[in-house]
Each structure stands twice: as structure tokens, then as C-alpha cells.
Tab-separated table of C-alpha atoms in Angstrom:
chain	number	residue	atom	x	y	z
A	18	UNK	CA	0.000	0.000	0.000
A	19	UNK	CA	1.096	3.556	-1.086
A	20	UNK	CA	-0.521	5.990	1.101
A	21	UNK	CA	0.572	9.782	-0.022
A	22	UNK	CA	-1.864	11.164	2.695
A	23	UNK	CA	-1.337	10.842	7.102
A	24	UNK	CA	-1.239	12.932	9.830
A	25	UNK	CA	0.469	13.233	13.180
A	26	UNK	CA	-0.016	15.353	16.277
A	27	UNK	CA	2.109	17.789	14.705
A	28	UNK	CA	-1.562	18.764	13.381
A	29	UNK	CA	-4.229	16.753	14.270
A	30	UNK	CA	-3.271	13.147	14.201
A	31	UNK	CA	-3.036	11.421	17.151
A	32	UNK	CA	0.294	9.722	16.427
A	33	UNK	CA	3.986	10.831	16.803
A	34	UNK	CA	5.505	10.760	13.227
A	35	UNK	CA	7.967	7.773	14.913
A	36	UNK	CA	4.216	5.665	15.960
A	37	UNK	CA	3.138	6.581	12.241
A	38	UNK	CA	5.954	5.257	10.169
A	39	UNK	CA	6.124	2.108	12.374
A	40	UNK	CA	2.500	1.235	12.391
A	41	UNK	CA	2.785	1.884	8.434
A	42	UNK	CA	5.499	-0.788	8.163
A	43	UNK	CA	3.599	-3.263	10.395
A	44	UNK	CA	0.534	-2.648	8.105
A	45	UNK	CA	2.932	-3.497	5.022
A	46	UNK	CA	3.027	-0.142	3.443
A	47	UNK	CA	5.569	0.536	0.917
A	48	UNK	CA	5.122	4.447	1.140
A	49	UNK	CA	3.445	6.712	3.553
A	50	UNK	CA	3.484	10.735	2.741
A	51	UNK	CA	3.187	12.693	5.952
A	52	UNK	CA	1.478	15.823	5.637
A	53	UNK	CA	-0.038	17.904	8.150
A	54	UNK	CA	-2.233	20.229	8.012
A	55	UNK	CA	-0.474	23.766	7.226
A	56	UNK	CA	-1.067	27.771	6.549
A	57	UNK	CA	1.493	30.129	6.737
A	58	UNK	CA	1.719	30.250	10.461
A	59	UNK	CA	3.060	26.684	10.471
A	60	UNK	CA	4.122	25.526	7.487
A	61	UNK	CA	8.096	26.015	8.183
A	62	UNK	CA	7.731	24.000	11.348
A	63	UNK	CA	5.512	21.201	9.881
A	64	UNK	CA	8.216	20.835	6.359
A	65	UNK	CA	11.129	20.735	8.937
A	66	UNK	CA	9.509	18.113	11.186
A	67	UNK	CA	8.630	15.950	8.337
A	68	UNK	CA	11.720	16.033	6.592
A	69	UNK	CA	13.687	14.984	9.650
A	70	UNK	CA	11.310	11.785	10.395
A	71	UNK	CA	11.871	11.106	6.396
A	72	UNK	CA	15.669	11.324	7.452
A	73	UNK	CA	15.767	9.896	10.444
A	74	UNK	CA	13.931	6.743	8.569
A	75	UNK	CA	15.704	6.580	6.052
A	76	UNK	CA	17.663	3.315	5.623
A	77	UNK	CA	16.490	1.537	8.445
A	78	UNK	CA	13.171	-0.120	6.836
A	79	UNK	CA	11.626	-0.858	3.566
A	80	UNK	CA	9.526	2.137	4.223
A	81	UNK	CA	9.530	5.099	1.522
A	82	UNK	CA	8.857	8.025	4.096
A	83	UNK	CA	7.546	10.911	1.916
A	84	UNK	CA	7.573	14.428	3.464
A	85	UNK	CA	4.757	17.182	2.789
A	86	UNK	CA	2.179	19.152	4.083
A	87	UNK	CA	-1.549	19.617	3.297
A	88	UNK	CA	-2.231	23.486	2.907
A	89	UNK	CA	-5.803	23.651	4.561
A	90	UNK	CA	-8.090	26.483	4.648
A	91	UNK	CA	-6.277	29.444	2.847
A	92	UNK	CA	-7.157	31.586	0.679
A	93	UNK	CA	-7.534	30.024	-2.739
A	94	UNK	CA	-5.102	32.919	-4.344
A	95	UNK	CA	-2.921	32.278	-1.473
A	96	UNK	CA	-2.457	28.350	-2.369
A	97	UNK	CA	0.165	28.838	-5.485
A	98	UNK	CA	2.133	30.748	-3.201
A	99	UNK	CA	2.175	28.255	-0.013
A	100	UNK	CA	2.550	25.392	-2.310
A	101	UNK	CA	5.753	27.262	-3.771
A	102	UNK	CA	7.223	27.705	-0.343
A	103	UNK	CA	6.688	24.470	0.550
A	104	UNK	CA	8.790	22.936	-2.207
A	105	UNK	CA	11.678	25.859	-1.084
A	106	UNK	CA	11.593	24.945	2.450
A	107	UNK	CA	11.866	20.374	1.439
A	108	UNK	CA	8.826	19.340	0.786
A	109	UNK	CA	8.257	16.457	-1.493
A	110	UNK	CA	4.082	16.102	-1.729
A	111	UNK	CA	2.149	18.974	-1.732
A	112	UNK	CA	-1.185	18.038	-0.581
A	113	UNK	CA	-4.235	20.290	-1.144
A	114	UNK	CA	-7.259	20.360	1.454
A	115	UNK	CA	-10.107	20.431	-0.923
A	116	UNK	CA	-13.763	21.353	-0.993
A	117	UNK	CA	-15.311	18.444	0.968
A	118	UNK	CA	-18.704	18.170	1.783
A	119	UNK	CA	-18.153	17.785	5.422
A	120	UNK	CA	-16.313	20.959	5.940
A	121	UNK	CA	-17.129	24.712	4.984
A	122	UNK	CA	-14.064	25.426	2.799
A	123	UNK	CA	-13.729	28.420	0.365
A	124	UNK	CA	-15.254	28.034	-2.660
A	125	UNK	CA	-12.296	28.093	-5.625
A	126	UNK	CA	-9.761	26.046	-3.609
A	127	UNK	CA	-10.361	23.442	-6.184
A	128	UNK	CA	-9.621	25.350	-9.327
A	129	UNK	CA	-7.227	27.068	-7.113
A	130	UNK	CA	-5.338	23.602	-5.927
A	131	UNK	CA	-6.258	22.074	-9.874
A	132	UNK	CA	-4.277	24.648	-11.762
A	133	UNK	CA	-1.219	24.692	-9.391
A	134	UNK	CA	1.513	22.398	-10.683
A	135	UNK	CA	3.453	22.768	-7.172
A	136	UNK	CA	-0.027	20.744	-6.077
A	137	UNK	CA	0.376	16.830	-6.458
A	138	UNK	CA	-2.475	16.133	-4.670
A	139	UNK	CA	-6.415	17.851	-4.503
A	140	UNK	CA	-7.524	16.029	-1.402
A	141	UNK	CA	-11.087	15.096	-0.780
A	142	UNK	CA	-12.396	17.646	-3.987
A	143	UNK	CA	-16.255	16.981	-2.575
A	144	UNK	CA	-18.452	17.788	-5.642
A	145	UNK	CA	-15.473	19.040	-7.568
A	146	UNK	CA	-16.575	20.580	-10.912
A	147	UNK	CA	-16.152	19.167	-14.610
A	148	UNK	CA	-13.527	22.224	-15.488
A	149	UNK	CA	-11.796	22.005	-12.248
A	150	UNK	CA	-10.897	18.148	-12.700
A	151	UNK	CA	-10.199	18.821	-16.551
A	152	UNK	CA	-7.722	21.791	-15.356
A	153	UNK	CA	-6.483	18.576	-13.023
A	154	UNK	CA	-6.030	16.407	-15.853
A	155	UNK	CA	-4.261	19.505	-17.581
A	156	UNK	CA	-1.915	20.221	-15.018
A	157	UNK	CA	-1.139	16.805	-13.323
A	158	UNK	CA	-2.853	16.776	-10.131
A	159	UNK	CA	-4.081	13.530	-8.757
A	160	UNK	CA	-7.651	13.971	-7.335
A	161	UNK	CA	-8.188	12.066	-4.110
A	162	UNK	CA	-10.520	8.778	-3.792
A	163	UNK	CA	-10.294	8.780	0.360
A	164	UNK	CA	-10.773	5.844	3.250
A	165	UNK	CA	-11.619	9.014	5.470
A	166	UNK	CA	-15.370	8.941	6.741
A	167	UNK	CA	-17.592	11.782	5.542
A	168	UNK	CA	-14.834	12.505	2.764
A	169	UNK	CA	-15.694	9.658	1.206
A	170	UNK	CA	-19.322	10.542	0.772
A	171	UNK	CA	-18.396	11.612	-2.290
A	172	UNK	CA	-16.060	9.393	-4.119
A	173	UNK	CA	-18.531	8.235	-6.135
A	174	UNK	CA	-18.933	11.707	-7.955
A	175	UNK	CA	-14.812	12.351	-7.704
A	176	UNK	CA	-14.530	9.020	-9.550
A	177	UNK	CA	-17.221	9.809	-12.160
A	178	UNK	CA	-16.172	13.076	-12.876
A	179	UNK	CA	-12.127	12.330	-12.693
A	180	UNK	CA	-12.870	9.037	-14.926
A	181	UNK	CA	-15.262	12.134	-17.780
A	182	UNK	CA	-12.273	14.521	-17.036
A	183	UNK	CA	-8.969	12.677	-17.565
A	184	UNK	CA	-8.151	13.576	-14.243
A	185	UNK	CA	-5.691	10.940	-12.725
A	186	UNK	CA	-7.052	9.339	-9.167
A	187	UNK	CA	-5.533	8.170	-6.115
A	188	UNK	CA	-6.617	6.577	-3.211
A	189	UNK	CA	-5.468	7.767	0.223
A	190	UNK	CA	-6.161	6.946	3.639
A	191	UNK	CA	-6.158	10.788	5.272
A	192	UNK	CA	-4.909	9.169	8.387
A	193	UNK	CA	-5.621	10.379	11.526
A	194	UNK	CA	-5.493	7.798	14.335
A	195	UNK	CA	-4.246	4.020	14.762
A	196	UNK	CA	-6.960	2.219	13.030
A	197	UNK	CA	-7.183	4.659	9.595
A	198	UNK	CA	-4.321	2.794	7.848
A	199	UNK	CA	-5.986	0.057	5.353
A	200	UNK	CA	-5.466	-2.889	3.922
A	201	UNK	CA	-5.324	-3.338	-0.188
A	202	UNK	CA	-8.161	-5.460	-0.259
A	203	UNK	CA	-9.725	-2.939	1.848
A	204	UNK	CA	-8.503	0.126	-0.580
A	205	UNK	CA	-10.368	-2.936	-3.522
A	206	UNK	CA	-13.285	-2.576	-1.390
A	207	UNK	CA	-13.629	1.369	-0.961
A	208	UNK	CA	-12.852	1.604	-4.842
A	209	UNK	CA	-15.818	-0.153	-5.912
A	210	UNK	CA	-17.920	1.046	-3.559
A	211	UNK	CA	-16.913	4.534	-5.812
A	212	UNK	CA	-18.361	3.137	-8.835
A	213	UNK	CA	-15.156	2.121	-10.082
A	214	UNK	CA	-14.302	-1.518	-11.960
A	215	UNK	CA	-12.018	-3.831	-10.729
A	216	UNK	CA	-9.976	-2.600	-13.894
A	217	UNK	CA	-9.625	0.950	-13.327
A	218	UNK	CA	-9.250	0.192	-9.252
A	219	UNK	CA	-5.892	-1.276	-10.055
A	220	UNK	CA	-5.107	1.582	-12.385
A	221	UNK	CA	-5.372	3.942	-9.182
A	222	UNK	CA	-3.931	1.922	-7.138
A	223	UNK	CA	-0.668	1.859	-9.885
A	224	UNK	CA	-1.300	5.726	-9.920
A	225	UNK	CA	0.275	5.504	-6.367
A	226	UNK	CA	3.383	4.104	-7.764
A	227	UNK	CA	3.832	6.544	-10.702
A	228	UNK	CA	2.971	9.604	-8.690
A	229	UNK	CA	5.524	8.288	-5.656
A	230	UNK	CA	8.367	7.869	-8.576
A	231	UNK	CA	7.730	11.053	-10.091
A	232	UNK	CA	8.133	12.500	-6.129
A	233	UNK	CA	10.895	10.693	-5.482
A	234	UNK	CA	12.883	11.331	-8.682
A	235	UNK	CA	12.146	15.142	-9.510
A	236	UNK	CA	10.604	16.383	-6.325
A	237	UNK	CA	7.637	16.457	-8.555
């Protein structure tokens, strides 16, 4: 399992990045991307604490240990700009908190997040638009099927719309506590249940793969 999506308590996980990466390896991850939630009041601190569980990792598992952030609640004009600095200050995987259904965030973070190509992620896009998942597709950000609760209410329309659009997929985990972290069979499960076919579920779970070696080699 690639999982490009986790929190710790650095935001509001419940898990020290150390608990994180281990429970990840137990699970039999190949990947995990931490990426708390940021703004401009944090985001140094949260880039410098990932990047030094990344290092202090690295080596010493068969765990790829991926770090980011996940710039939540700004601004939409102010998202190009945070997801710029991120890269600056080490970031690998830059997530972006999108327009949920759960959650009142601010109308044009989608487009906002879609037509950023410092963006690698647009996290939980809710009832993300036609043009905002083609301007995805144009710029190569992955649009998020999620394991998260409430998120997920609307896969189904992400996967429809991404699958009209072009728009690559991923599935992520938005881990928060102990028990988030999934299975593959479970990630098989939570893909159907989004309308998609066994065939394209494998093709986002491969989409994992390619985006992590595209992070990995080029900082993406």
C-alpha cells in the first residue's frame, strides 16, 4: 500500500511521526506521505519536522517516508504561493485540502489547488466541478478517492467526474489515528464502492506508484 496522505499530532493526528511510520510498516506499506495540516503560520515547522522523520527513517526499513504538508483552509489565491514555499523549504508532496462536503471550505480552492503544478495532490475535492478536474487532468494533479469517513461521501462523484475529465485518481487513507491505515483489499473494497471496476481500481492503485516515482525522482 502507497498511502501519499497521514497525519500526526504535529496537526491533528493522534500519532507521533515515529508511531506513524512504524505502524505503516507493520501494516505493510511501501510508502506513507506525511502531511499535516499547514497555513502560513506553520508551514516552516511542519516541512522541517517531516523532513527529519523522512531522514531519520531513512535506511532503516523498507519504508519510503515521503515528506509534505496539506495546505488547509487558505485563501484560494494564497495556495500557489504556499505550495511554492513548501517545495523551497523540502517538501516532497504537496497536498491540497479540498472542498469536501463535510467541511465549509472556500469556494475556488479546487480550481485554485487544480491549476497549481506545485499541487500533487487535490484532497477530498467533494463535488469538484467538470472544469476544475479537466484543469487537473491539464496540469497533473491527482484527485483524491479517500478511506476518510464523511470525505468519502463523495467518491462516487470524484470518480465519475475524474474518470469524464482525464483527471488521474488516487486513493489515500487521510490518516488520523491508529486504526485509519488500510489494507489493499480494503482500498479494492472502498474503490468499488466509488463506482469504479475492478480494472480501473488497479489503475489507481498503480497511480500511487507513478505519482511516488515522479516525487521521489524530480521532487515532482
Amino acid at each position: 500500500m502507497i498511502d501519499l496522505h497521514a497525519h500526526t499530532f504535529a496537526s491533528d493526528g493522534e500519532l507521533l511521526h515515529s508511531e506513524l511510520i512504524r505502524r505503516a510498516i507493520s501494516a505493510g506499506y511501501r510508502a506513507i506521505g506525511i502531511t499535516d495540516h499547514a497555513d502560513e503560520t506553520n508551514l516552516e515547522e511542519l516541512v522541517s519536522r517531516a523532513v527529519r522523520a523522512s531522514d531519520a527513517w531513512k535506511g532503516t526499513a523498507k519504508l519510503q517516508v515521503v515528506p509534505g504538508v496539506e495546505i488547509t483552509h487558505v485563501p484560494p489565491e494564497r495556495i500557489p504561493g504556499l505550495a511554492a514555499r513548501a517545495r523551497e523549504l523540502g517538501a516532497l508532496l504537496v497536498v491540497v485540502h479540498g472542498e469536501t462536503i463535510t467541511e465549509p471550505v472556500t469556494p475556488g480552492t479546487n480550481a485554485a489547488a487544480a491549476g497549481c503544478r506545485d499541487v500533487d495532490i487535490l484532497a477530498h475535492p467533494g463535488l469538484i466541478s467538470r472544469t476544475d478536474a479537466a484543469l487537473a487532468a491539464e496540469n497533473g494533479v491527482f484527485l483524491e478517492i479517500t478511506a476518510r469517513p464523511g470525505h468519502s461521501a463523495a467518491n462516487g462523484h470524484v470518480a465519475a467526474v475524474g474518470r469524464a475529465s482525464g483527471a488521474p485518481l488516487v486513493l489515500n487513507t487521510d490518516t488520523h489515528a491508529p486504526g485509519d491505515l488500510i489494507s489493499l483489499d480494503m482500498a479494492a473494497i472502498i474503490l468499488e464502492a466509488a463506482g469504479l471496476d475492478s480494472s480501473e481500481g488497479e489503475t489507481v492503485i498503480r497511480n500511487a506508484g507513478r505519482l511516488l516515482s515522479a516525487i521521489m525522482a524530480h521532487g515532482r
